[in-house]
XYZ file of C-alpha atoms in Angstrom:
361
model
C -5.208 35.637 -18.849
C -5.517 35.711 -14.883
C -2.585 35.749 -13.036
C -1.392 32.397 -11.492
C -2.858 30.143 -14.805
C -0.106 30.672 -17.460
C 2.859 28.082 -17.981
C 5.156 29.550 -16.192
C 2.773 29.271 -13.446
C 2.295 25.691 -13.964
C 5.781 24.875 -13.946
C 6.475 26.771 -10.626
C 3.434 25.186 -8.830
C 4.878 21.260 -10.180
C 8.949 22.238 -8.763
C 7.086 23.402 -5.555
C 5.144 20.110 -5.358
C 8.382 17.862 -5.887
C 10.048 20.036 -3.827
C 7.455 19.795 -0.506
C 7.340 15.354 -1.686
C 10.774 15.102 -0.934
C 10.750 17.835 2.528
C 10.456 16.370 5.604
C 8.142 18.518 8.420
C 10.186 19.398 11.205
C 9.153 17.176 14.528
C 11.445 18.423 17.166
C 8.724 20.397 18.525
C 7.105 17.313 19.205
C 6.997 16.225 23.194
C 8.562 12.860 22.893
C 11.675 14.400 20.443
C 11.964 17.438 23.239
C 11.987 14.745 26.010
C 14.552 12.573 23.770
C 16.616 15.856 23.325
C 16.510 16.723 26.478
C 17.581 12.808 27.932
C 20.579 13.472 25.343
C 21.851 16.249 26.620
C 21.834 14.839 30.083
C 24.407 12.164 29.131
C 26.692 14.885 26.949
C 25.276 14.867 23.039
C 24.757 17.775 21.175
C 23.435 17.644 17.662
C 24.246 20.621 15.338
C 23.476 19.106 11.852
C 20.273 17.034 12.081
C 16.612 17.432 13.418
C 13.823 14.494 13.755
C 11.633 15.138 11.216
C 8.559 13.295 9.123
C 8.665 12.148 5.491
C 6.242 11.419 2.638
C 8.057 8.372 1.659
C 10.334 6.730 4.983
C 8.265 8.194 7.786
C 10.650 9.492 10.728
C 13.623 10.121 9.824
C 16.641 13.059 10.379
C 16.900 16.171 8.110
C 19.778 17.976 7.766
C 19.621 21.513 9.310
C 22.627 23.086 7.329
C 24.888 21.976 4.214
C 26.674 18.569 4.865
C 29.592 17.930 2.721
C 31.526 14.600 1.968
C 33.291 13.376 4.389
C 32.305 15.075 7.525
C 30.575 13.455 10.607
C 26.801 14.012 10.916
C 26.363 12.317 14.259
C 28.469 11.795 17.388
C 26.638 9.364 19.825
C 28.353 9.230 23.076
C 29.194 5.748 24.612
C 26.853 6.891 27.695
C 24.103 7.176 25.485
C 24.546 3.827 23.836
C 22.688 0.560 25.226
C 24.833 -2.988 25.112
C 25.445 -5.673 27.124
C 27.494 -3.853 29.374
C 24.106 -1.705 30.107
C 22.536 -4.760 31.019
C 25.426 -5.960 33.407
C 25.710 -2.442 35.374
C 21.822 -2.721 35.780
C 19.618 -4.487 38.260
C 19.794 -7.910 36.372
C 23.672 -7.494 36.229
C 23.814 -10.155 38.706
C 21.306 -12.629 37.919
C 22.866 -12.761 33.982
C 26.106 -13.305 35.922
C 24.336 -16.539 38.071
C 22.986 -17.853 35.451
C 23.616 -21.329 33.985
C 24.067 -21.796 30.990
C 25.149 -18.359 30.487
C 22.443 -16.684 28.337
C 23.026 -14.894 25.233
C 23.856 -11.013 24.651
C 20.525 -11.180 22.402
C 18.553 -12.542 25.611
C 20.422 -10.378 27.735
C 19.488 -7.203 25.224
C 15.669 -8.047 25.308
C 15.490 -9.300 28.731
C 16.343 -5.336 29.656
C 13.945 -3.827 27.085
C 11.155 -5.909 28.240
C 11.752 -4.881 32.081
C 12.396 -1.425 31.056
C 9.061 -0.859 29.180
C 7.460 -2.494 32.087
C 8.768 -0.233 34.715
C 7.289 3.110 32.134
C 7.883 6.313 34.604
C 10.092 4.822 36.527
C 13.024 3.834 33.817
C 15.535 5.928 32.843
C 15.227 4.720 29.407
C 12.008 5.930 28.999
C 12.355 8.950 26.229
C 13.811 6.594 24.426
C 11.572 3.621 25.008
C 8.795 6.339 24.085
C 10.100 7.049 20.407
C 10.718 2.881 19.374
C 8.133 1.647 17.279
C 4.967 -0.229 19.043
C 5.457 -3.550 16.446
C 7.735 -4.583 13.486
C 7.364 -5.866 10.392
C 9.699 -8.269 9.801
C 8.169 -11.588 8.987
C 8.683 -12.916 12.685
C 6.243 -9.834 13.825
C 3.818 -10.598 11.048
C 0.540 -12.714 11.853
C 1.064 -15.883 10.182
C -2.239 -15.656 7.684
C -0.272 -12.593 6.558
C 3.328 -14.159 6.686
C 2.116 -16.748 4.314
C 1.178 -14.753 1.752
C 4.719 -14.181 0.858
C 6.833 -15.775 -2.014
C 7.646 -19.220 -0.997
C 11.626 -18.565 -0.397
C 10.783 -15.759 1.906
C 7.704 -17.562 3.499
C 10.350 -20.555 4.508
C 12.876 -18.299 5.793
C 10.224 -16.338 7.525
C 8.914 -19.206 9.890
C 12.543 -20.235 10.276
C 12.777 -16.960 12.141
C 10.072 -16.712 13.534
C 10.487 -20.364 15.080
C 13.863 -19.843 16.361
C 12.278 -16.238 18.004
C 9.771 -18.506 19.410
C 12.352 -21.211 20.595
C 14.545 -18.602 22.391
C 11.389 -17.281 24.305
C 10.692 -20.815 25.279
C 13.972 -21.558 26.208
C 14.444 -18.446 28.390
C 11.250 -18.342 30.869
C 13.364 -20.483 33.368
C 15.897 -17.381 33.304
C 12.726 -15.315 33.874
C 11.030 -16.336 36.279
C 14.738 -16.371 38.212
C 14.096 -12.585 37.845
C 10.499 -12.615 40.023
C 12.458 -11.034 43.394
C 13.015 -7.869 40.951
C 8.895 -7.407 40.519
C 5.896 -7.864 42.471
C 3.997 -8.556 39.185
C 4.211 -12.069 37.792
C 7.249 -12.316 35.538
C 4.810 -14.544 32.888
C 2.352 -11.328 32.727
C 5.588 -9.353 32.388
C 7.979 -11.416 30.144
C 5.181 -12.606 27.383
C 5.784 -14.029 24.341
C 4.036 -10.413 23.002
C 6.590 -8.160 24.808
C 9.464 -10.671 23.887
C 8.670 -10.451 20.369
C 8.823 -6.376 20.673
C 12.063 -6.409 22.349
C 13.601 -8.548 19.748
C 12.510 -6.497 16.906
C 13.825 -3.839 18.485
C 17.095 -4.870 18.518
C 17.022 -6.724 15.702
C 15.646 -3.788 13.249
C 17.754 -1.004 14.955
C 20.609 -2.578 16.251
C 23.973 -1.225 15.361
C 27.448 -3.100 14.850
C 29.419 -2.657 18.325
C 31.250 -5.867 18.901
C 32.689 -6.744 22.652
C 35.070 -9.179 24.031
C 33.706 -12.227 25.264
C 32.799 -12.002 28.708
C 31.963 -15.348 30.713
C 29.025 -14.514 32.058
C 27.616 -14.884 28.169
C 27.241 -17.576 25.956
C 29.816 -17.854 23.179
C 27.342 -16.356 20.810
C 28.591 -12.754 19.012
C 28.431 -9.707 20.737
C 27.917 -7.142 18.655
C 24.505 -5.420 19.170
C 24.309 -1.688 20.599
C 21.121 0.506 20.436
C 21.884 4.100 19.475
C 19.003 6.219 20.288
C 18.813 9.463 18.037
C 20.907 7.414 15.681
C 18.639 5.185 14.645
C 15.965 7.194 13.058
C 18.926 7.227 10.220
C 16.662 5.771 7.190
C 18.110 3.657 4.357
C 18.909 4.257 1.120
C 21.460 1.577 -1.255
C 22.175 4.839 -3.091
C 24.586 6.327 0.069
C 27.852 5.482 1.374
C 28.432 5.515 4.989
C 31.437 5.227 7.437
C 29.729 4.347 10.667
C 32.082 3.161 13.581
C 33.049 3.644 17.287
C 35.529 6.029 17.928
C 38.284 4.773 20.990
C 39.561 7.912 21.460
C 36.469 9.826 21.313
C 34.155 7.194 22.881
C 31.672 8.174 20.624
C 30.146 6.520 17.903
C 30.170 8.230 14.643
C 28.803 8.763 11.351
C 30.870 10.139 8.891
C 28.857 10.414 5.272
C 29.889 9.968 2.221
C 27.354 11.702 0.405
C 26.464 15.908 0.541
C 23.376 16.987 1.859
C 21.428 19.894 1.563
C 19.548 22.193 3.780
C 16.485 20.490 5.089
C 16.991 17.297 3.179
C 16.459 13.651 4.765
C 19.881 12.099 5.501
C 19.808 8.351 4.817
C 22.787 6.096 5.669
C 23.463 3.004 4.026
C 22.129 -0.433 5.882
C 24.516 -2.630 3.502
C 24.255 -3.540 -0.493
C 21.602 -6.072 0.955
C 18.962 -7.563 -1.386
C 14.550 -6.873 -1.068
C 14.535 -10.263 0.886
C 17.308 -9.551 3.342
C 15.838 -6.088 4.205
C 12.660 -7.415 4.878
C 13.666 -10.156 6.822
C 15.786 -8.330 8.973
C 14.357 -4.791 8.986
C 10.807 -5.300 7.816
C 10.927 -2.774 4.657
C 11.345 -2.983 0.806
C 12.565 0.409 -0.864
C 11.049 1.306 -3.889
C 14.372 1.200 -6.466
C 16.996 -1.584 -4.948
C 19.978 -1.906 -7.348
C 20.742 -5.147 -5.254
C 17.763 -6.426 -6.001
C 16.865 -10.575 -7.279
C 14.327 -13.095 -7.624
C 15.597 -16.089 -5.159
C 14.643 -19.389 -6.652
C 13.732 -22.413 -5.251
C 15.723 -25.956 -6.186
C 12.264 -27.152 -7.677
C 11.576 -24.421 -9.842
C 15.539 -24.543 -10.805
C 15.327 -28.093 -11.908
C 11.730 -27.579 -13.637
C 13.713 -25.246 -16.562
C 16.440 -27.101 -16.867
C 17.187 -29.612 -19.840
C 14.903 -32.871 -19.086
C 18.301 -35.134 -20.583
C 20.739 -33.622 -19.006
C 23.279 -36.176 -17.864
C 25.004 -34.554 -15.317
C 21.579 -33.298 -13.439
C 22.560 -35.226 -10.270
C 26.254 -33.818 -9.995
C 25.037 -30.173 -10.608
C 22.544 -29.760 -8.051
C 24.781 -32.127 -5.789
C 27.489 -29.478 -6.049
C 24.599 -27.135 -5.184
C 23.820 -29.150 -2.392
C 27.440 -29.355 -1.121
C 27.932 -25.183 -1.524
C 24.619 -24.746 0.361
C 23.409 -23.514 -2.852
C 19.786 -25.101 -3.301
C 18.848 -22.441 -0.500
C 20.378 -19.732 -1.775
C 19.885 -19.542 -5.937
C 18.773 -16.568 -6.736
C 18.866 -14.165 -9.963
C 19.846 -10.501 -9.891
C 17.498 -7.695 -11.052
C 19.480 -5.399 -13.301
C 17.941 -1.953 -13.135
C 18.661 -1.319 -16.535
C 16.034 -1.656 -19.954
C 16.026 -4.832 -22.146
C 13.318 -5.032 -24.821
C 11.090 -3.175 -26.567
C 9.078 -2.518 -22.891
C 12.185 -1.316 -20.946
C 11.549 -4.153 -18.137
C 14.631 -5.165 -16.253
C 16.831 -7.995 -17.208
C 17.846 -10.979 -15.720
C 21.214 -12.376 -14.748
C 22.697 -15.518 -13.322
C 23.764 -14.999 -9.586
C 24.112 -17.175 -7.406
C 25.056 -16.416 -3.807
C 27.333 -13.777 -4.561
C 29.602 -16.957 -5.981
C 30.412 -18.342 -9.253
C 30.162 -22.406 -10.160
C 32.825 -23.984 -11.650
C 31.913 -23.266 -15.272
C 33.078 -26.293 -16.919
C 31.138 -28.098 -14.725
C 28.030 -26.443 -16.590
């Protein structure tokens, strides 16, 4: 037999082949990352654990250089490296969010400074990390409608909800920007399009994380709780991890502490929240491939199509539905476990994470 074609062979060449599926290829050689790096180290972060890197089945994510054990923190993101509201204020449009009336939103305020940044390229400080963010989404309100109806009709309604209240807060802000024209010698409309807009807010709305500030008057009441975290956010999701990921005060950092072990040169994920395949999509613009939290949402028509024709009490129960907010929100979990003969998943009654009243039913 020639060498290289027995079983023992075979077997080494498949473990090599799952092996290289699930190892990312090192991109910190890449300009942008060395730029990114570089912009990091300027405002005091230093990464010993992770490195960018490229993967078969999430794209970019972070690989773990070393052995990470439960418990430790993987990432320490220094408040000067994080972008908020208060970014926004200590900038050049820190005064015209301040005159404005009504007061306009931290979301507004957050895309307002993305758009302007990406328009001033070279000359932003922002720019190695403008130059890593994603050039569109896909979260249904980033979608081309023709595409955006193809979805399942309880997605497809909540995706042109979002995208019309996307496309109602760019309406209702190009009085605020064209206040801003002194700041350009471009016209703010070729500047602040709908196109742009719609970048910005996926931005912050895909890669956001959870930093919540007081309220501050020269905002509307509307939570403030959005931060970008470049470097941070090329953390990829996976329901399978658990996560502590929260601002330090005496640090001024904010951290990632896993709660998972890693080893060498293997993509560390962080947990986005035990969200459903609809709720990811919607606000992150991916489906992963096994989702224990998965479910079929159901619509109140195709609810009251299976139910019994002579029921009596139809009208109270979906009124109760009705009253709980429940006729937009019925949905059934998946159970990833086998049922039949065919090992398909089973189905079980959930509805919005709440129970009915059972004698009721």
């Amino acid at each position: 037999m020639k060498k290289g074609r027995g079983r023992t062979s075979r077997m080494r060449r498949r473990k090599l082949f799952r092996n290289s599926e699930s190892r990312g290829v090192n991109e910190s050689c890449k300009p942008e990352f060395i730029e990114l790096m570089k912009w990091l180290k300027d405002r005091k972060f230093e990464d010993t654990n992770l490195v960018p890197a490229y993967f078969p089945g999430t794209g970019r994510g972070l690989m773990s250089k070393t052995s990470l054990q439960e418990g430790q923190v993987i990432l320490s993101l220094p408040e000067s490296c994080l972008l908020t509201t208060d970014t926004v204020i200590r900038s050049y449009l820190g005064a015209y969010v301040a005159e404005w009336q009504p007061p306009p939103s931290p979301l507004l305020a957050l895309c307002t400074f993305l758009v302007a940044e990406k328009h001033a390229g070279d000359r932003s400080p922002w720019k190695p990390y403008l130059e890593i963010l994603p050039k569109a989404y896909t979260c249904p309100a980033c979608l081309e409608p023709e595409v955006a109806d193809l979805l399942p009709r309880p997605l497809k309604a909540k995706a042109r909800a979002q995208r019309t209240r996307v496309q109602e807060l760019f309406t209702s802000s190009r009085d605020f920007f064209s206040s801003l024209q002194p700041l350009f010698s471009e016209a703010v409309e070729s500047i602040f399009s709908y196109r742009a807009f719609l970048w910005a807010w996926g931005t912050v709305n895909t890669r956001a994380v959870y930093l919540a500030r007081g309220r501050r008057p020269c905002f509307s009441a509307e939570p403030d709780t959005c931060a970008l975290a470049p470097y941070l956010d090329l953390l990829n999701h996976s329901p399978a991890v658990q996560v502590n990921a929260a601002f330090n005060e005496e640090t001024r950092c904010y951290e990632i502490r896993t709660g998972s072990s890693w080893r060498p040169h293997e993509e560390v994920l962080i947990c986005y929240g035990p969200h459903d395949n609809q709720r990811l999509l919607l606000e992150y613009g991916f489906v992963p491939p096994r989702n224990p939290h998965a479910c079929v949402h159901v619509a109140q028509d195709v609810l009251v199509k299976y139910l019994p024709a002579a029921d009596k009490q139809m009208d109270r129960k979906l009124s109760i539905l009705k009253d709980r907010d429940f006729t937009e929100d019925v949905r059934h979990q998946l159970e990833m476990r086998s049922c039949g003969p065919r090992g398909g998943p089973c189905l079980s009654r959930w509805v919005a994470q709440r129970q009915l009243v059972s004698d009721v039913w």
